[in-house]
């Protein structure tokens, strides 16, 4: 058995856990750990320029690969800077392990230099946290942290390690535990068979069914099963913002995204459905609209989720099924295939006819542009064409995020990477870095706005250091577009602190200052050509600054306090 | 409705703060809280009382169960149970009042555990209602200081909350 210090144990344990890349930033409390990193070559460390970016990069890596993202930060400001990224991962149930340095054990509580109570400050936004007391504990803590982060409903786990625990002078025998058992933590494996049978009966008897699936299907590796089930039944399906790609976005059974900026047909179908099968989705307020009493008034709700607390939290489930999405979908498929009960084809035909009528409304039609002004929606459609629908799209937060979700159909899971729950501006670029590290040859795109981008642009330097050929497509409307849209619609057009056109940098030059390439697009006629040029630069990071119509709004948009059928469809139309 | 939720908790640093934090984070109420190690020193038993409709209580128990440090829990109010709370109360007691207060304490099966010329300190155990009843019987004007432990409880019969 090897004799290792706490710092060495940590890195060795990460390797034994299958980790090959971590994102971090050094500082006093983690110097012993960084020295241990220096002396090995199994775990690669990526130096970011801000701890928030380390967490988002690890998050992007996790979303794209399904493997946990790993972060290493120092105590105090390093730890607090990581909080936004941890909260982002927590809200979207992303597996992540964050290792934070802490001041020496004997200094804890003394307001020491760079001391902060990381376990305390992170508590509401982690699945669990540990503080290491002794180097001998480290292998088991790492094992437990990864076990908790990756099983059940995934989430971030923090390990806080006081500096003395990683002391290179204290060497102890190292062995990585093969398994972990915790009496207070267990994971629901499969769903209740009786409940599944009941759900299948209701589902097969449905006259106006809708399948509504969320991020849980992607996290739970259930996309293939969901696709099989949906095609087998021939039912319409809609995805949440987090669930896009779980079912092929170009398939005719797909109604588009639902919710606040969902399609007319998806929201109408939900409202008039008689059976809603919710899978790995949590009926959150951006889906149900604010008054849940008006939500799906005629529908029986069948709800599959691995987290019992998600079931009947906002909308009461008629048939709740707690279990892993994959296990439950597999059982459902078997039951459907062997059942004598068949789908009500006649009613389904009538239902599809109704849905096709709603589709004819063409709610995502791009408004006509005059004088060569570029509509933001056109940029996303062009991006889809140029990337042949086969890129990883990492989005920031705002109008561009909604346009991307609406206009870039995803045929595969893990291709749409965005901060859905927390809505973290500044997520896009570091997430695209994480994706590019995971898949160096893939096209990693950051769709952003000039507002979000400025929240983590320091990562240009990281992209240069590691030669990441990310393509950044900025829908530049010279304002905080989503804020401005709400101010237009609800505050009489009073743009309180949502505009800054006069102080924007020259984004092309800014990219060049960091050694990257900047391209500016101002006219509709040059959009496609210049986008193609940008994507042809395979080994360069390119920032594509697209000046878009600053007056454009995201539609459809749910009417506050209404039902799902209540939407604003354009500046002049409502349902 | 008022519920008494009893929790077996890992006796780990920070475990209690996770429970308390959950309540404030999700806007749930804690009316009383009591916690101490059990005969197995790796476990603490925590009893809390809270108020809410069925939906809220269901969410509370589900979220408590999700905490990694929570081993098991039971909503005692779902079945027959014994609940007790201990109170130490210091009251003004001089002259003719003394006999009256002593008599009231006897009726409530309280014990005088300390006294001065002008005060009694009385120990009283029972349901929270009973303790409230004693305070109003004594009369709030006589009460100088009240210390209550919060509710502790256990199921009736052979049912046990254990590993």
XYZ file of C-alpha atoms in Angstrom:
738
model
C 0.000 0.000 0.000
C 1.329 3.437 -0.956
C 1.993 6.067 1.662
C 0.412 9.326 0.535
C -0.284 12.781 1.921
C -3.869 14.075 2.082
C -3.307 16.171 -1.047
C -1.873 13.219 -2.937
C -4.700 10.997 -1.726
C -7.250 13.443 -3.076
C -5.794 13.474 -6.582
C -5.225 9.715 -6.564
C -8.794 9.158 -5.387
C -10.108 11.351 -8.212
C -8.144 9.259 -10.679
C -9.421 6.043 -9.108
C -12.933 7.431 -9.435
C -12.378 7.788 -13.188
C -11.860 11.555 -13.261
C -9.472 12.707 -15.977
C -10.117 16.454 -15.954
C -10.761 19.065 -13.271
C -11.372 22.799 -13.502
C -9.884 25.076 -10.906
C -7.957 28.035 -9.626
C -5.164 27.868 -7.041
C -4.783 29.785 -3.787
C -3.215 29.527 -0.347
C -5.451 26.878 1.183
C -5.073 24.456 -1.745
C -1.354 24.832 -2.458
C -0.554 21.378 -1.058
C -3.158 19.932 -3.422
C -1.769 21.872 -6.382
C 1.692 20.505 -5.585
C 0.230 17.010 -5.674
C -1.291 17.851 -9.088
C 2.113 19.026 -10.338
C 3.694 15.693 -9.453
C 1.378 13.490 -11.518
C -0.031 13.309 -15.025
C -3.198 11.272 -14.702
C -5.658 14.009 -13.787
C -5.504 17.054 -16.052
C -6.134 20.423 -14.415
C -7.615 23.304 -16.405
C -6.757 26.764 -15.139
C -9.734 29.080 -15.579
C -9.753 32.835 -14.893
C -12.562 32.972 -12.320
C -13.932 30.287 -10.005
C -17.491 30.785 -11.282
C -16.235 29.765 -14.711
C -14.623 26.648 -13.215
C -18.019 25.470 -11.968
C -19.805 26.312 -15.242
C -17.081 24.575 -17.274
C -17.371 21.468 -15.102
C -21.140 21.769 -15.452
C -20.979 21.985 -19.263
C -18.650 18.984 -19.258
C -21.126 17.056 -17.095
C -24.164 17.968 -19.198
C -22.431 16.968 -22.430
C -20.924 13.696 -21.177
C -23.190 12.545 -18.346
C -20.079 12.186 -16.173
C -19.679 14.292 -13.027
C -17.861 17.610 -13.382
C -15.073 18.298 -10.893
C -13.953 21.651 -9.519
C -11.066 22.680 -7.255
C -11.050 26.113 -5.625
C -9.344 27.768 -2.715
C -10.942 28.978 0.499
C -12.737 32.293 1.082
C -13.286 34.199 -2.175
C -12.449 31.122 -4.234
C -15.224 29.253 -2.510
C -17.767 32.085 -2.606
C -17.063 32.729 -6.306
C -17.989 29.113 -6.958
C -21.412 29.437 -5.337
C -23.319 30.733 -8.392
C -22.040 27.815 -10.436
C -22.915 25.336 -7.716
C -26.434 26.784 -7.462
C -26.769 26.564 -11.254
C -25.878 22.869 -11.168
C -28.168 22.288 -8.190
C -31.216 23.784 -9.876
C -30.690 21.671 -12.997
C -29.687 18.471 -11.112
C -26.204 18.242 -12.616
C -23.689 15.834 -11.040
C -20.719 17.839 -9.759
C -18.069 17.513 -7.052
C -16.558 20.742 -5.772
C -13.426 20.566 -3.655
C -12.755 23.734 -1.713
C -9.734 24.524 0.395
C -10.258 25.713 3.941
C -7.995 27.449 6.445
C -6.102 25.211 8.853
C -8.311 23.358 11.312
C -6.946 25.302 14.267
C -7.841 28.608 12.592
C -11.446 27.688 11.720
C -13.794 30.130 13.393
C -11.113 32.714 14.050
C -11.916 34.876 10.996
C -8.604 33.778 9.523
C -7.278 35.126 6.234
C -9.469 33.895 3.360
C -11.719 32.023 5.732
C -15.370 31.487 4.949
C -17.831 28.883 6.179
C -18.104 27.044 2.856
C -20.189 24.189 4.224
C -22.602 26.757 5.648
C -22.696 29.143 2.716
C -23.216 26.361 0.169
C -25.732 24.389 2.235
C -28.947 25.499 0.472
C -27.508 24.809 -2.999
C -25.800 21.425 -2.584
C -27.132 17.910 -2.488
C -24.723 17.251 0.356
C -21.418 18.482 1.748
C -18.523 17.171 3.785
C -15.686 18.674 5.726
C -12.581 16.514 5.941
C -11.225 16.235 9.480
C -8.352 13.874 8.863
C -6.320 12.792 5.805
C -7.303 9.172 6.434
C -10.928 10.081 5.625
C -10.218 11.503 2.184
C -10.583 8.358 0.027
C -13.958 7.520 1.590
C -15.181 11.130 1.384
C -14.335 11.226 -2.314
C -16.108 7.914 -2.846
C -19.190 9.117 -0.985
C -19.213 12.499 -2.743
C -19.226 10.917 -6.196
C -21.793 8.339 -5.141
C -24.181 11.018 -3.890
C -23.528 13.443 -6.777
C -24.207 10.888 -9.500
C -27.024 8.698 -8.158
C -30.728 9.348 -7.613
C -31.545 12.905 -8.570
C -27.998 14.114 -9.299
C -26.591 17.298 -7.831
C -23.484 19.083 -6.615
C -21.528 17.870 -3.558
C -18.926 19.973 -1.764
C -15.855 18.607 0.022
C -14.262 21.288 2.171
C -10.665 20.436 3.130
C -8.675 22.369 5.751
C -5.091 23.001 4.689
C -3.503 20.881 7.437
C -5.451 17.837 6.195
C -3.468 17.958 2.938
C -0.087 18.493 4.670
C 2.641 16.810 2.527
C 4.552 15.775 5.657
C 1.752 13.552 6.967
C 1.752 10.362 4.912
C -0.730 7.561 5.455
C -1.476 4.285 3.696
C -3.850 4.825 0.772
C -6.542 2.520 -0.471
C -9.540 3.523 -2.549
C -12.750 1.940 -1.264
C -14.435 -0.388 -3.758
C -17.945 0.325 -2.647
C -19.858 2.651 -0.393
C -22.823 2.021 1.816
C -24.667 4.751 3.660
C -27.530 3.866 5.957
C -29.100 7.281 5.471
C -28.883 7.426 1.662
C -30.602 5.096 -0.716
C -31.778 5.496 -4.272
C -35.164 4.391 -5.575
C -34.307 1.913 -8.307
C -37.488 0.930 -10.084
C -41.006 2.202 -9.876
C -43.954 0.545 -8.175
C -45.258 -2.121 -10.602
C -48.901 -1.603 -9.629
C -48.649 2.126 -10.277
C -46.910 1.566 -13.599
C -49.675 -0.810 -14.677
C -52.310 1.723 -13.689
C -50.500 4.468 -15.607
C -50.244 2.312 -18.741
C -53.982 1.556 -18.636
C -54.848 5.255 -18.392
C -52.303 6.128 -21.055
C -53.674 3.580 -23.536
C -57.263 4.661 -22.927
C -56.410 8.331 -23.536
C -58.266 10.276 -26.196
C -56.191 13.458 -26.111
C -52.820 12.440 -24.673
C -49.634 14.515 -24.397
C -46.223 13.320 -23.289
C -44.376 16.062 -21.436
C -40.755 15.289 -20.659
C -38.005 17.196 -18.914
C -34.335 17.192 -18.044
C -34.721 14.066 -15.941
C -35.012 11.966 -19.090
C -31.656 13.254 -20.307
C -29.953 12.976 -16.893
C -31.437 9.512 -16.418
C -30.247 8.306 -19.863
C -33.833 7.614 -20.861
C -33.911 9.365 -24.251
C -33.807 6.225 -26.404
C -36.567 4.580 -24.354
C -38.686 7.735 -24.408
C -38.321 7.944 -28.181
C -39.313 4.304 -28.578
C -42.319 4.698 -26.302
C -43.500 7.883 -28.018
C -43.161 6.448 -31.518
C -44.835 3.207 -30.455
C -47.842 5.105 -29.069
C -47.944 7.720 -31.825
C -48.744 10.379 -29.222
C -47.727 14.028 -29.394
C -44.755 14.996 -27.239
C -43.446 18.278 -25.887
C -40.206 18.961 -23.998
C -39.337 21.433 -21.296
C -36.434 23.823 -21.792
C -34.257 21.316 -19.917
C -35.620 18.347 -21.839
C -34.912 19.469 -25.412
C -33.212 16.713 -27.400
C -34.624 13.841 -25.349
C -36.950 13.259 -28.305
C -35.823 14.219 -31.836
C -36.756 17.861 -32.391
C -37.314 17.362 -36.126
C -39.734 14.435 -35.700
C -43.363 15.073 -36.677
C -44.667 13.959 -33.273
C -42.696 16.732 -31.576
C -44.748 19.813 -30.756
C -41.824 21.982 -29.705
C -41.049 23.321 -26.274
C -43.882 24.099 -23.867
C -44.292 26.756 -21.213
C -43.696 30.471 -20.983
C -42.096 30.707 -24.429
C -43.366 27.374 -25.695
C -45.087 26.879 -29.016
C -48.781 27.584 -29.502
C -49.450 23.937 -30.392
C -47.575 22.519 -27.382
C -49.320 24.780 -24.881
C -52.754 24.317 -26.479
C -52.305 20.549 -26.524
C -51.358 20.577 -22.834
C -54.380 22.674 -21.938
C -56.877 20.481 -23.760
C -55.268 17.119 -23.004
C -57.170 14.412 -21.132
C -53.992 12.576 -20.092
C -50.600 14.149 -19.446
C -47.636 11.831 -18.961
C -44.960 13.881 -17.164
C -41.543 12.236 -17.239
C -38.534 13.633 -15.390
C -40.109 17.080 -15.339
C -41.102 19.072 -12.296
C -44.152 21.113 -13.304
C -42.266 24.311 -12.516
C -43.750 27.795 -12.758
C -42.286 28.445 -16.232
C -44.358 25.520 -17.471
C -47.572 25.687 -15.493
C -47.866 29.490 -15.516
C -48.516 31.157 -12.180
C -51.992 29.857 -11.367
C -51.801 26.049 -11.143
C -55.549 25.773 -10.627
C -55.920 26.576 -14.338
C -53.285 24.051 -15.417
C -54.491 21.200 -17.647
C -58.045 21.340 -16.303
C -59.274 18.115 -17.941
C -56.163 15.999 -17.622
C -55.277 13.014 -15.517
C -51.667 13.551 -14.530
C -49.277 10.605 -14.639
C -45.945 11.636 -13.156
C -42.670 9.713 -13.240
C -39.766 11.173 -11.277
C -36.835 9.838 -9.295
C -37.332 12.521 -6.647
C -40.429 11.909 -4.499
C -40.392 15.579 -3.459
C -40.948 16.620 -7.091
C -44.171 14.660 -7.262
C -47.323 16.561 -6.287
C -45.209 19.570 -5.257
C -47.161 22.029 -7.406
C -49.568 19.902 -9.441
C -51.157 16.881 -7.806
C -50.362 13.667 -9.651
C -53.214 11.195 -10.199
C -50.708 8.401 -10.658
C -47.352 9.151 -9.033
C -44.447 6.856 -9.904
C -41.188 7.274 -8.012
C -38.308 5.624 -9.814
C -35.528 5.985 -12.315
C -36.940 7.189 -15.620
C -35.146 4.453 -17.584
C -36.355 1.608 -15.390
C -39.951 2.871 -15.423
C -40.011 3.559 -19.186
C -38.618 0.086 -19.832
C -41.342 -1.498 -17.744
C -44.004 0.649 -19.419
C -42.813 -0.351 -22.873
C -42.925 -4.027 -21.981
C -46.453 -3.641 -20.646
C -47.629 -1.716 -23.697
C -46.102 -4.237 -26.072
C -47.730 -7.188 -24.313
C -51.045 -5.491 -23.528
C -54.269 -6.495 -25.221
C -55.503 -2.964 -24.761
C -54.656 -0.896 -27.844
C -54.270 2.785 -28.498
C -57.587 4.497 -29.357
C -56.568 5.231 -32.951
C -59.814 6.961 -33.869
C -59.676 9.498 -31.070
C -55.962 9.948 -31.647
C -56.657 10.791 -35.289
C -59.138 13.489 -34.246
C -56.640 14.811 -31.702
C -53.832 15.045 -34.283
C -56.164 16.838 -36.648
C -56.814 19.412 -33.933
C -53.099 19.730 -33.219
C -52.341 20.200 -36.914
C -54.833 23.061 -36.970
C -52.976 24.678 -34.085
C -49.733 24.100 -35.947
C -51.079 25.997 -38.928
C -50.919 29.110 -36.844
C -47.151 28.889 -37.447
C -46.347 30.598 -34.172
C -42.586 30.609 -34.723
C -42.758 32.367 -38.056
C -40.095 35.041 -38.202
C -41.566 38.548 -38.526
C -40.679 40.260 -41.763
C -37.530 42.302 -41.653
C -37.187 45.651 -43.364
C -34.122 47.523 -44.537
C -31.766 44.567 -44.115
C -32.175 44.509 -40.339
C -31.347 41.072 -38.980
C -34.041 39.325 -36.944
C -32.499 37.373 -34.044
C -34.530 34.277 -34.963
C -32.883 34.239 -38.404
C -29.464 34.063 -36.774
C -30.427 30.864 -34.949
C -31.947 29.326 -38.083
C -28.776 30.205 -40.013
C -26.683 28.718 -37.218
C -28.719 25.529 -37.556
C -28.050 25.394 -41.287
C -24.367 26.183 -40.997
C -23.797 23.576 -38.269
C -26.152 21.095 -39.979
C -27.991 20.760 -36.692
C -25.096 18.847 -35.230
C -23.438 21.242 -32.791
C -23.369 21.482 -29.021
C -25.278 24.670 -28.310
C -24.304 26.247 -24.993
C -26.525 29.165 -24.219
C -26.403 32.127 -21.942
C -29.581 33.555 -20.468
C -32.093 35.923 -22.026
C -33.899 36.403 -25.310
C -31.164 34.655 -27.298
C -31.621 31.593 -25.075
C -35.325 31.393 -25.864
C -34.752 32.017 -29.580
C -32.184 29.212 -29.617
C -34.531 26.839 -27.763
C -37.331 27.642 -30.219
C -35.456 27.742 -33.522
C -32.659 25.162 -33.226
C -34.266 21.712 -33.109
C -32.158 19.167 -31.229
C -32.256 15.606 -32.471
C -29.963 14.226 -29.786
C -29.839 14.556 -26.012
C -26.998 16.477 -24.290
C -26.636 18.889 -27.238
C -28.605 21.778 -25.700
C -26.724 23.101 -22.690
C -28.257 25.973 -20.785
C -28.957 27.222 -17.298
C -32.667 26.491 -17.106
C -33.521 26.560 -13.429
C -31.308 29.297 -12.066
C -31.069 31.293 -15.277
C -27.421 32.222 -14.818
C -26.101 34.888 -17.180
C -22.446 34.192 -17.914
C -22.984 30.438 -18.098
C -22.540 30.047 -21.841
C -18.852 30.575 -22.560
C -17.417 28.513 -19.682
C -19.984 25.766 -20.375
C -18.855 25.719 -24.017
C -15.289 25.310 -22.731
C -16.309 22.284 -20.697
C -17.978 20.789 -23.769
C -14.924 21.456 -25.953
C -12.634 19.750 -23.419
C -14.975 16.752 -23.377
C -15.215 16.583 -27.173
C -12.214 18.368 -28.743
C -13.345 17.640 -32.305
C -17.006 18.611 -31.894
C -18.476 21.986 -32.780
C -18.987 23.755 -29.473
C -21.073 26.885 -29.864
C -21.867 29.554 -27.306
C -25.062 31.404 -28.162
C -25.019 34.601 -26.166
C -26.059 38.216 -25.947
C -23.839 41.208 -25.380
C -25.172 41.338 -21.787
C -24.531 37.742 -20.719
C -21.215 37.569 -22.548
C -19.731 40.381 -20.499
C -20.370 38.416 -17.315
C -17.606 35.860 -17.950
C -15.560 37.204 -20.828
C -12.339 36.792 -18.865
C -12.488 33.171 -20.043
C -11.211 34.326 -23.450
C -7.797 33.899 -21.837
C -8.511 30.291 -20.838
C -9.704 29.573 -24.388
C -6.426 30.965 -25.717
C -4.266 29.037 -23.252
C -5.870 25.725 -24.208
C -6.545 26.601 -27.873
C -10.289 25.988 -27.698
C -11.898 26.624 -31.120
C -15.288 27.641 -29.680
C -17.674 29.591 -31.886
C -19.458 32.389 -30.063
C -22.604 33.711 -31.731
C -23.702 36.930 -30.072
C -27.198 38.249 -30.741
C -26.258 41.844 -30.109
C -29.364 43.970 -29.552
C -27.456 46.537 -27.499
C -29.693 46.035 -24.477
C -30.735 43.538 -21.836
C -33.312 42.205 -24.244
C -35.483 40.089 -21.978
C -35.605 42.780 -19.298
C -36.442 45.335 -21.971
C -39.177 43.069 -23.386
C -40.850 42.884 -19.954
C -40.469 46.632 -19.554
C -42.165 47.044 -22.942
C -45.009 44.727 -22.021
C -45.567 45.516 -18.356
C -43.862 48.805 -17.498
C -45.018 51.112 -20.289
C -41.681 50.986 -22.104
C -39.750 52.576 -19.251
C -36.275 51.098 -19.815
C -34.982 51.276 -16.301
C -31.292 50.296 -16.493
C -31.633 47.884 -19.382
C -29.786 49.850 -22.062
C -26.109 50.717 -22.501
C -25.588 51.008 -26.271
C -23.141 53.895 -25.954
C -20.734 51.962 -23.757
C -20.484 48.631 -25.564
C -16.997 47.524 -26.561
C -15.976 46.733 -30.115
C -16.473 42.995 -29.682
C -14.463 42.039 -32.762
C -11.460 43.988 -31.513
C -11.913 42.606 -28.019
C -11.699 39.059 -29.393
C -8.590 40.036 -31.332
C -6.991 41.534 -28.235
C -7.071 38.058 -26.697
C -5.668 36.511 -29.886
C -8.974 35.242 -31.218
C -10.935 36.150 -34.339
C -13.808 38.643 -34.348
C -16.393 38.975 -37.100
C -19.103 41.608 -37.231
C -22.356 41.063 -39.141
C -24.680 43.990 -39.665
C -26.827 43.150 -42.691
C -29.172 40.294 -43.405
C -27.577 39.817 -46.829
C -24.185 38.918 -45.323
C -25.479 36.734 -42.457
C -25.101 33.294 -43.964
C -21.855 33.960 -45.801
C -20.081 35.412 -42.796
C -21.405 32.706 -40.463
C -20.007 30.118 -42.847
C -16.676 31.898 -42.822
C -16.649 31.845 -39.039
C -17.378 28.145 -38.817
C -14.813 27.387 -41.520
C -12.074 28.575 -39.136
C -11.894 25.157 -37.523
C -9.001 25.720 -35.147
C -9.804 29.251 -34.019
C -12.128 30.747 -31.503
C -14.383 33.102 -33.424
C -16.669 35.702 -31.913
C -19.512 36.461 -34.315
C -21.049 39.768 -33.346
C -24.449 39.926 -35.038
C -26.299 43.221 -34.777
C -29.953 42.246 -34.491
C -33.256 44.088 -34.364
C -33.334 45.671 -30.894
C -37.132 45.872 -30.921
C -37.760 42.161 -31.316
C -39.667 40.249 -28.618
C -39.783 36.539 -27.858
C -43.168 35.061 -28.721
C -45.273 33.144 -27.910
C -45.302 34.303 -24.313
C -47.585 33.060 -21.557
C -50.025 35.576 -20.119
C -49.310 35.911 -16.417
C -51.954 34.371 -14.209
C -53.581 32.609 -17.144
C -53.857 29.000 -18.229
C -51.475 27.356 -20.690
C -53.783 28.296 -23.554
C -53.420 31.981 -22.743
C -50.557 33.417 -24.791
C -49.361 36.573 -26.434
C -48.514 35.536 -29.992
C -47.062 38.741 -31.397
C -47.021 42.452 -30.634
C -50.595 42.639 -31.858
C -52.122 39.186 -31.270
C -53.253 37.225 -28.241
C -55.074 33.937 -27.952
C -52.893 21.265 11.541
C -50.090 20.800 14.040
C -47.753 17.873 13.367
C -45.038 16.299 15.486
C -42.264 14.970 13.268
C -39.633 12.786 14.856
C -36.345 12.303 13.012
C -33.397 9.954 13.446
C -30.400 11.959 12.369
C -26.739 11.086 11.879
C -24.912 12.570 14.849
C -22.569 14.496 12.530
C -21.364 18.097 12.642
C -23.686 20.304 10.625
C -26.550 17.797 10.494
C -28.838 19.944 12.634
C -28.145 23.030 10.526
C -29.264 21.131 7.421
C -32.631 20.410 9.037
C -33.127 23.928 10.343
C -31.861 25.414 7.070
C -34.342 23.362 5.075
C -37.220 24.883 7.032
C -36.156 28.487 6.558
C -35.125 27.911 2.932
C -38.520 26.503 1.954
C -40.551 28.831 4.124
C -41.778 26.116 6.482
C -42.491 26.839 10.117
C -40.784 25.320 13.136
C -42.874 25.818 16.267
C -40.593 23.844 18.543
C -37.473 21.776 18.191
C -35.665 19.425 20.518
C -32.630 17.271 19.829
C -30.239 14.975 21.721
C -28.166 11.839 21.059
C -29.911 8.474 21.442
C -28.618 5.324 23.167
C -26.676 4.749 19.951
C -24.299 7.698 20.001
C -23.980 7.756 16.227
C -27.612 8.880 16.059
C -29.509 11.912 17.292
C -33.237 12.012 17.801
C -34.814 15.254 16.747
C -38.435 16.130 17.369
C -40.049 19.153 15.818
C -43.536 20.535 15.696
C -44.776 22.353 12.642
C -48.054 23.581 11.224
C -49.392 23.122 7.726
C -51.976 21.491 5.486
C -51.495 17.941 4.223
C -49.702 19.068 1.085
C -47.193 21.113 3.049
C -46.566 18.365 5.597
C -46.044 15.883 2.757
C -43.451 18.189 1.212
C -41.767 18.680 4.589
C -41.421 14.955 5.224
C -40.260 14.305 1.650
C -37.623 17.032 1.815
C -36.459 15.903 5.255
C -36.105 12.377 3.894
C -33.979 13.709 1.045
C -31.401 15.140 3.449
C -28.467 12.778 3.400
C -28.043 13.006 7.190
C -31.643 11.949 7.878
C -31.794 8.200 8.512
C -35.510 7.803 9.206
C -38.482 9.835 10.277
C -42.052 9.497 11.421
C -44.975 11.900 11.656
C -46.114 10.957 15.164
C -49.438 12.728 14.763
C -50.425 10.174 12.122
C -50.964 7.566 14.849
C -51.472 7.161 18.584
C -48.552 8.679 20.438
C -47.372 10.106 23.730
C -46.133 13.673 23.720
C -44.412 15.502 26.526
C -42.871 18.857 27.081
C -40.970 20.011 30.144
C -41.328 23.533 31.516
C -39.421 25.383 34.206
C -41.361 28.444 35.290
C -40.369 31.111 37.783
C -43.345 32.893 39.327
C -43.884 35.673 41.832
C -45.032 34.119 45.093
C -45.298 36.165 48.265
C -47.736 36.349 51.122
C -51.118 34.723 50.579
C -50.190 34.034 46.927
C -47.732 31.329 47.998
C -50.307 28.800 49.122
C -52.511 29.482 46.135
C -49.683 28.945 43.659
C -48.525 25.801 45.417
C -52.099 24.432 45.267
C -52.334 25.200 41.521
C -48.973 23.519 40.950
C -50.209 20.433 42.803
C -53.352 20.274 40.661
C -51.158 20.290 37.535
C -48.768 17.804 39.177
C -45.971 20.338 39.098
C -43.083 20.327 41.545
C -41.460 23.266 43.231
C -37.745 22.807 42.481
C -36.451 26.096 43.895
C -37.799 28.935 46.020
C -36.934 32.275 47.528
C -38.985 34.464 49.855
C -40.781 35.962 46.866
C -40.581 33.340 44.139
C -41.225 29.725 43.285
C -39.543 27.851 40.449
C -41.876 25.105 39.319
C -41.149 22.138 37.100
C -44.008 20.843 35.018
C -44.230 18.118 32.360
C -47.082 17.281 30.008
C -48.568 18.123 26.681
C -48.048 21.629 25.382
C -51.733 22.343 26.057
C -51.326 21.442 29.693
C -48.329 23.762 30.070
C -50.289 26.566 28.419
C -53.160 25.803 30.822
C -50.884 26.140 33.825
C -49.555 29.516 32.678
C -53.057 30.897 32.287
C -54.166 29.407 35.616
C -51.276 31.109 37.432
C -52.073 34.320 35.613
C -49.582 35.970 33.276
C -49.016 38.780 35.792
C -47.262 36.369 38.169
C -44.996 34.830 35.545
C -41.401 36.037 35.709
C -39.652 33.590 33.381
C -40.627 30.566 31.303
C -38.313 27.919 29.885
C -39.812 25.145 27.753
C -37.945 22.261 26.130
C -40.210 21.868 23.140
C -42.189 18.765 22.409
C -40.731 15.301 22.577
C -42.772 12.275 21.561
C -42.935 8.553 20.999
C -45.426 6.215 19.319
C -47.807 4.189 21.469
C -47.745 0.408 21.270
C -44.937 -1.681 19.826
C -44.064 0.611 16.926
C -40.474 1.871 17.110
C -38.478 4.451 15.176
C -35.114 2.724 14.955
C -32.581 1.388 12.492
